[in-house]
Amino acid sequence: FAEEQGSFLMGIAAALKTETHKLGFVGGFDDERTRRYEAGFVAGAQSVDADILVTSRYIAPEQAQAAIDARNSPTQARTLAEQMLRQGTDVIYQAAGNSGSGVFDALVTARSQGMRDVWAIGSDQDQWLTATEDQKRVILTSMVKQYDNVAYNFIRDYSDRKAHPGTYRATLADHGLSFTLSGGFLVKYKIDDDLSRAEQAIAAGQITVPATLSR
């Protein structure tokens, strides 16, 4: 999957919703794939506001511990999110597997303590659908991997004798990725049209999204 493309849309959503101009990214295992999420998110946010600040934190550095541990550590993800919130971050994008629920919980608590306009963004699936009722109130949108479309595209290509062995990269152009409207927040805040326009521009090749960040 071209995670950076879907994450670019999440960066736009976050930049249009933030009031503090401070965004956060919480990753699970610091590897090449998860860095694609970060790179796309930062690029999308800065396409709206070049001066926007994005703070990125990973639960586990690349060569520290098993990736499966990093993606199943909600307590650690919550701690990272809480640190960001104390620094003024008001929208956090998480790409941390099951650990991401800790990010949602951190924002739920922040809301209960008076931080009324803080938001989380999910990844890989529509996380609003599997969230608790409290968590649903803080999930702005999610970047979704469209496994159904990927499977359909391959079966179609196989049927047309166009399938070939190797790695298939799912992109916005072939509807391999998308964003969600669950909860109605993107529509409420009139962000959905901006994401649709960016999605079309990326699919048409008018916007090239970086897959890596210079560090």
mmCIF file of C-alpha atoms in Angstrom:
data_model
loop_
_atom_site.group_PDB
_atom_site.id
_atom_site.type_symbol
_atom_site.label_atom_id
_atom_site.label_comp_id
_atom_site.label_asym_id
_atom_site.label_seq_id
_atom_site.Cartn_x
_atom_site.Cartn_y
_atom_site.Cartn_z
ATOM 1 C CA PHE A 1 0.000 0.000 0.000
ATOM 2 C CA ALA A 2 1.067 3.570 -0.709
ATOM 3 C CA GLU A 3 0.467 4.538 2.916
ATOM 4 C CA GLU A 4 2.012 7.933 2.326
ATOM 5 C CA GLN A 5 -0.777 8.874 -0.107
ATOM 6 C CA GLY A 6 -3.615 8.097 2.284
ATOM 7 C CA SER A 7 -1.697 9.730 5.124
ATOM 8 C CA PHE A 8 -1.292 12.898 3.046
ATOM 9 C CA LEU A 9 -5.075 13.258 3.179
ATOM 10 C CA MET A 10 -4.980 12.755 6.951
ATOM 11 C CA GLY A 11 -2.421 15.553 7.204
ATOM 12 C CA ILE A 12 -4.731 17.889 5.322
ATOM 13 C CA ALA A 13 -7.641 16.984 7.609
ATOM 14 C CA ALA A 14 -5.529 17.601 10.710
ATOM 15 C CA ALA A 15 -4.194 20.918 9.424
ATOM 16 C CA LEU A 16 -7.689 22.157 8.618
ATOM 17 C CA LYS A 17 -8.986 21.188 12.068
ATOM 18 C CA THR A 18 -6.132 22.269 14.341
ATOM 19 C CA GLU A 19 -6.446 25.469 16.331
ATOM 20 C CA THR A 20 -2.969 25.369 17.882
ATOM 21 C CA HIS A 21 -1.080 24.584 14.639
ATOM 22 C CA LYS A 22 0.539 21.698 16.517
ATOM 23 C CA LEU A 23 -0.066 18.156 15.289
ATOM 24 C CA GLY A 24 1.141 14.788 16.513
ATOM 25 C CA PHE A 25 2.037 11.455 14.947
ATOM 26 C CA VAL A 26 2.292 8.276 17.022
ATOM 27 C CA GLY A 27 3.846 5.269 15.293
ATOM 28 C CA GLY A 28 4.260 1.741 16.589
ATOM 29 C CA PHE A 29 7.442 0.173 15.259
ATOM 30 C CA ASP A 30 9.876 2.620 13.668
ATOM 31 C CA ASP A 31 10.360 0.861 10.338
ATOM 32 C CA GLU A 32 10.222 1.826 6.670
ATOM 33 C CA ARG A 33 6.515 1.115 6.316
ATOM 34 C CA THR A 34 5.429 3.175 9.332
ATOM 35 C CA ARG A 35 7.684 6.037 8.262
ATOM 36 C CA ARG A 36 5.636 6.237 5.066
ATOM 37 C CA TYR A 37 2.606 7.148 7.196
ATOM 38 C CA GLU A 38 4.599 9.844 8.950
ATOM 39 C CA ALA A 39 6.065 11.275 5.739
ATOM 40 C CA GLY A 40 2.683 11.533 4.053
ATOM 41 C CA PHE A 41 1.023 13.033 7.122
ATOM 42 C CA VAL A 42 3.669 15.728 7.504
ATOM 43 C CA ALA A 43 3.599 16.550 3.783
ATOM 44 C CA GLY A 44 -0.188 16.809 3.767
ATOM 45 C CA ALA A 45 -0.286 19.058 6.812
ATOM 46 C CA GLN A 46 2.442 21.337 5.472
ATOM 47 C CA SER A 47 0.702 21.594 2.103
ATOM 48 C CA VAL A 48 -1.992 23.506 4.019
ATOM 49 C CA ASP A 49 0.325 25.424 6.340
ATOM 50 C CA ALA A 50 4.084 25.315 5.745
ATOM 51 C CA ASP A 51 4.726 26.502 9.301
ATOM 52 C CA ILE A 52 2.651 23.849 11.030
ATOM 53 C CA LEU A 53 4.522 21.842 13.676
ATOM 54 C CA VAL A 54 4.300 18.042 13.638
ATOM 55 C CA THR A 55 5.747 16.128 16.587
ATOM 56 C CA SER A 56 6.434 12.446 15.817
ATOM 57 C CA ARG A 57 7.026 9.716 18.371
ATOM 58 C CA TYR A 58 7.451 5.954 18.000
ATOM 59 C CA ILE A 59 6.749 3.353 20.657
ATOM 60 C CA ALA A 60 9.808 1.335 19.643
ATOM 61 C CA PRO A 61 12.888 2.385 17.643
ATOM 62 C CA GLU A 62 13.661 0.229 14.608
ATOM 63 C CA GLN A 63 16.190 -2.025 16.289
ATOM 64 C CA ALA A 64 14.887 -1.982 19.837
ATOM 65 C CA GLN A 65 12.235 -4.673 20.310
ATOM 66 C CA ALA A 66 9.854 -6.854 18.358
ATOM 67 C CA ALA A 67 7.399 -5.004 16.124
ATOM 68 C CA ILE A 68 4.520 -7.026 17.523
ATOM 69 C CA ASP A 69 5.187 -5.574 20.987
ATOM 70 C CA ALA A 70 5.175 -2.001 19.688
ATOM 71 C CA ARG A 71 1.824 -2.544 18.000
ATOM 72 C CA ASN A 72 0.232 -4.019 21.098
ATOM 73 C CA SER A 73 1.200 -1.435 23.707
ATOM 74 C CA PRO A 74 -1.759 0.935 24.224
ATOM 75 C CA THR A 75 -0.393 2.148 27.548
ATOM 76 C CA GLN A 76 2.813 3.368 25.922
ATOM 77 C CA ALA A 77 0.886 4.981 23.072
ATOM 78 C CA ARG A 78 -1.322 6.764 25.595
ATOM 79 C CA THR A 79 1.752 8.110 27.405
ATOM 80 C CA LEU A 80 3.159 9.528 24.144
ATOM 81 C CA ALA A 81 -0.195 11.124 23.290
ATOM 82 C CA GLU A 82 -0.487 12.664 26.744
ATOM 83 C CA GLN A 83 2.967 14.213 26.379
ATOM 84 C CA MET A 84 1.926 15.759 23.053
ATOM 85 C CA LEU A 85 -1.300 17.113 24.511
ATOM 86 C CA ARG A 86 0.605 18.819 27.322
ATOM 87 C CA GLN A 87 2.721 20.532 24.661
ATOM 88 C CA GLY A 88 -0.346 21.983 22.939
ATOM 89 C CA THR A 89 -0.945 19.363 20.243
ATOM 90 C CA ASP A 90 -4.640 19.143 19.400
ATOM 91 C CA VAL A 91 -4.802 16.567 16.551
ATOM 92 C CA ILE A 92 -2.928 13.242 16.690
ATOM 93 C CA TYR A 93 -2.639 10.698 13.861
ATOM 94 C CA GLN A 94 -1.824 7.201 15.043
ATOM 95 C CA ALA A 95 -0.356 4.360 12.981
ATOM 96 C CA ALA A 96 0.384 1.958 15.807
ATOM 97 C CA GLY A 97 -1.839 -1.079 15.354
ATOM 98 C CA ASN A 98 -3.669 -2.104 18.518
ATOM 99 C CA SER A 99 -1.590 0.419 20.459
ATOM 100 C CA GLY A 100 -3.625 3.182 18.844
ATOM 101 C CA SER A 101 -6.484 2.677 21.293
ATOM 102 C CA GLY A 102 -4.229 4.293 23.883
ATOM 103 C CA VAL A 103 -4.111 7.450 21.776
ATOM 104 C CA PHE A 104 -7.905 7.516 21.615
ATOM 105 C CA ASP A 105 -8.156 7.045 25.384
ATOM 106 C CA ALA A 106 -5.708 9.902 25.995
ATOM 107 C CA LEU A 107 -7.916 12.244 23.995
ATOM 108 C CA VAL A 108 -11.081 11.043 25.708
ATOM 109 C CA THR A 109 -9.500 11.905 29.056
ATOM 110 C CA ALA A 110 -8.294 15.269 27.746
ATOM 111 C CA ARG A 111 -11.831 16.105 26.646
ATOM 112 C CA SER A 112 -13.160 15.216 30.105
ATOM 113 C CA GLN A 113 -10.586 17.585 31.605
ATOM 114 C CA GLY A 114 -11.738 20.534 29.526
ATOM 115 C CA MET A 115 -9.711 20.205 26.297
ATOM 116 C CA ARG A 116 -12.824 20.300 24.162
ATOM 117 C CA ASP A 117 -11.342 20.481 20.663
ATOM 118 C CA VAL A 118 -8.725 17.700 20.547
ATOM 119 C CA TRP A 119 -8.957 14.987 17.915
ATOM 120 C CA ALA A 120 -7.505 11.640 16.880
ATOM 121 C CA ILE A 121 -7.130 10.167 13.396
ATOM 122 C CA GLY A 122 -7.119 6.418 12.839
ATOM 123 C CA SER A 123 -5.345 4.251 10.284
ATOM 124 C CA ASP A 124 -5.733 1.127 8.130
ATOM 125 C CA GLN A 125 -9.429 0.581 8.877
ATOM 126 C CA ASP A 126 -12.449 2.631 9.871
ATOM 127 C CA GLN A 127 -11.546 2.793 13.534
ATOM 128 C CA TRP A 128 -14.703 4.703 14.416
ATOM 129 C CA LEU A 129 -16.638 1.483 13.809
ATOM 130 C CA THR A 130 -14.682 -0.527 16.398
ATOM 131 C CA ALA A 131 -14.194 2.267 18.949
ATOM 132 C CA THR A 132 -15.997 2.633 22.253
ATOM 133 C CA GLU A 133 -18.757 5.225 22.474
ATOM 134 C CA ASP A 134 -16.396 7.632 24.241
ATOM 135 C CA GLN A 135 -13.627 7.090 21.678
ATOM 136 C CA LYS A 136 -16.008 7.698 18.763
ATOM 137 C CA ARG A 137 -16.428 11.291 19.900
ATOM 138 C CA VAL A 138 -12.725 12.057 19.348
ATOM 139 C CA ILE A 139 -12.050 10.225 16.054
ATOM 140 C CA LEU A 140 -12.086 12.785 13.248
ATOM 141 C CA THR A 141 -11.550 10.264 10.418
ATOM 142 C CA SER A 142 -9.401 7.274 9.470
ATOM 143 C CA MET A 143 -7.166 6.361 6.557
ATOM 144 C CA VAL A 144 -8.468 3.049 5.199
ATOM 145 C CA LYS A 145 -6.762 0.331 3.203
ATOM 146 C CA GLN A 146 -9.340 -0.972 0.725
ATOM 147 C CA TYR A 147 -8.535 -4.676 0.712
ATOM 148 C CA ASP A 148 -11.792 -5.346 -1.110
ATOM 149 C CA ASN A 149 -10.788 -3.173 -4.060
ATOM 150 C CA VAL A 150 -7.278 -4.624 -4.116
ATOM 151 C CA ALA A 151 -8.676 -8.155 -4.273
ATOM 152 C CA TYR A 152 -11.162 -7.168 -6.972
ATOM 153 C CA ASN A 153 -8.484 -5.469 -9.077
ATOM 154 C CA PHE A 154 -6.245 -8.533 -8.949
ATOM 155 C CA ILE A 155 -9.079 -10.921 -9.861
ATOM 156 C CA ARG A 156 -10.055 -8.630 -12.742
ATOM 157 C CA ASP A 157 -6.476 -8.488 -14.008
ATOM 158 C CA TYR A 158 -6.134 -12.258 -13.676
ATOM 159 C CA SER A 159 -9.345 -12.774 -15.604
ATOM 160 C CA ASP A 160 -8.077 -10.429 -18.333
ATOM 161 C CA ARG A 161 -4.702 -12.266 -18.372
ATOM 162 C CA LYS A 162 -2.959 -9.086 -17.218
ATOM 163 C CA ALA A 163 -1.899 -10.330 -13.772
ATOM 164 C CA HIS A 164 1.797 -10.870 -13.193
ATOM 165 C CA PRO A 165 3.917 -12.108 -10.280
ATOM 166 C CA GLY A 166 5.618 -9.625 -7.990
ATOM 167 C CA THR A 167 4.615 -6.815 -5.649
ATOM 168 C CA TYR A 168 1.385 -4.930 -6.317
ATOM 169 C CA ARG A 169 1.264 -1.388 -4.910
ATOM 170 C CA ALA A 170 -2.214 -0.174 -4.005
ATOM 171 C CA THR A 171 -2.654 3.582 -4.489
ATOM 172 C CA LEU A 172 -5.340 6.248 -4.458
ATOM 173 C CA ALA A 173 -5.508 6.041 -8.249
ATOM 174 C CA ASP A 174 -6.791 2.455 -8.147
ATOM 175 C CA HIS A 175 -8.934 3.022 -5.044
ATOM 176 C CA GLY A 176 -6.608 0.991 -2.846
ATOM 177 C CA LEU A 177 -6.856 3.649 -0.121
ATOM 178 C CA SER A 178 -9.540 6.034 1.065
ATOM 179 C CA PHE A 179 -10.751 8.128 3.999
ATOM 180 C CA THR A 180 -13.817 7.680 6.183
ATOM 181 C CA LEU A 181 -16.824 9.851 6.923
ATOM 182 C CA SER A 182 -18.011 7.847 9.929
ATOM 183 C CA GLY A 183 -19.111 10.041 12.797
ATOM 184 C CA GLY A 184 -19.929 12.849 10.375
ATOM 185 C CA PHE A 185 -17.152 15.124 11.596
ATOM 186 C CA LEU A 186 -15.456 15.723 8.221
ATOM 187 C CA VAL A 187 -18.792 16.778 6.763
ATOM 188 C CA LYS A 188 -19.697 18.862 9.826
ATOM 189 C CA TYR A 189 -16.450 20.822 9.610
ATOM 190 C CA LYS A 190 -16.564 20.965 5.777
ATOM 191 C CA ILE A 191 -13.279 19.110 5.346
ATOM 192 C CA ASP A 192 -14.471 16.227 3.145
ATOM 193 C CA ASP A 193 -14.440 18.231 -0.100
ATOM 194 C CA ASP A 194 -10.836 19.322 0.505
ATOM 195 C CA LEU A 195 -9.792 15.695 0.946
ATOM 196 C CA SER A 196 -11.665 14.622 -2.178
ATOM 197 C CA ARG A 197 -9.924 17.295 -4.253
ATOM 198 C CA ALA A 198 -6.510 16.272 -2.927
ATOM 199 C CA GLU A 199 -7.339 12.606 -3.525
ATOM 200 C CA GLN A 200 -8.175 13.340 -7.160
ATOM 201 C CA ALA A 201 -5.026 15.432 -7.623
ATOM 202 C CA ILE A 202 -2.805 12.667 -6.245
ATOM 203 C CA ALA A 203 -4.554 10.037 -8.362
ATOM 204 C CA ALA A 204 -4.039 12.203 -11.462
ATOM 205 C CA GLY A 205 -0.341 12.671 -10.726
ATOM 206 C CA GLN A 206 -0.699 16.384 -10.040
ATOM 207 C CA ILE A 207 0.634 15.908 -6.485
ATOM 208 C CA THR A 208 3.572 13.630 -5.709
ATOM 209 C CA VAL A 209 3.627 12.508 -2.099
ATOM 210 C CA PRO A 210 7.014 11.774 -0.489
ATOM 211 C CA ALA A 211 7.434 8.342 1.101
ATOM 212 C CA THR A 212 10.313 9.432 3.318
ATOM 213 C CA LEU A 213 11.218 12.430 5.467
ATOM 214 C CA SER A 214 14.642 14.002 5.643
ATOM 215 C CA ARG A 215 15.821 13.711 9.242
#
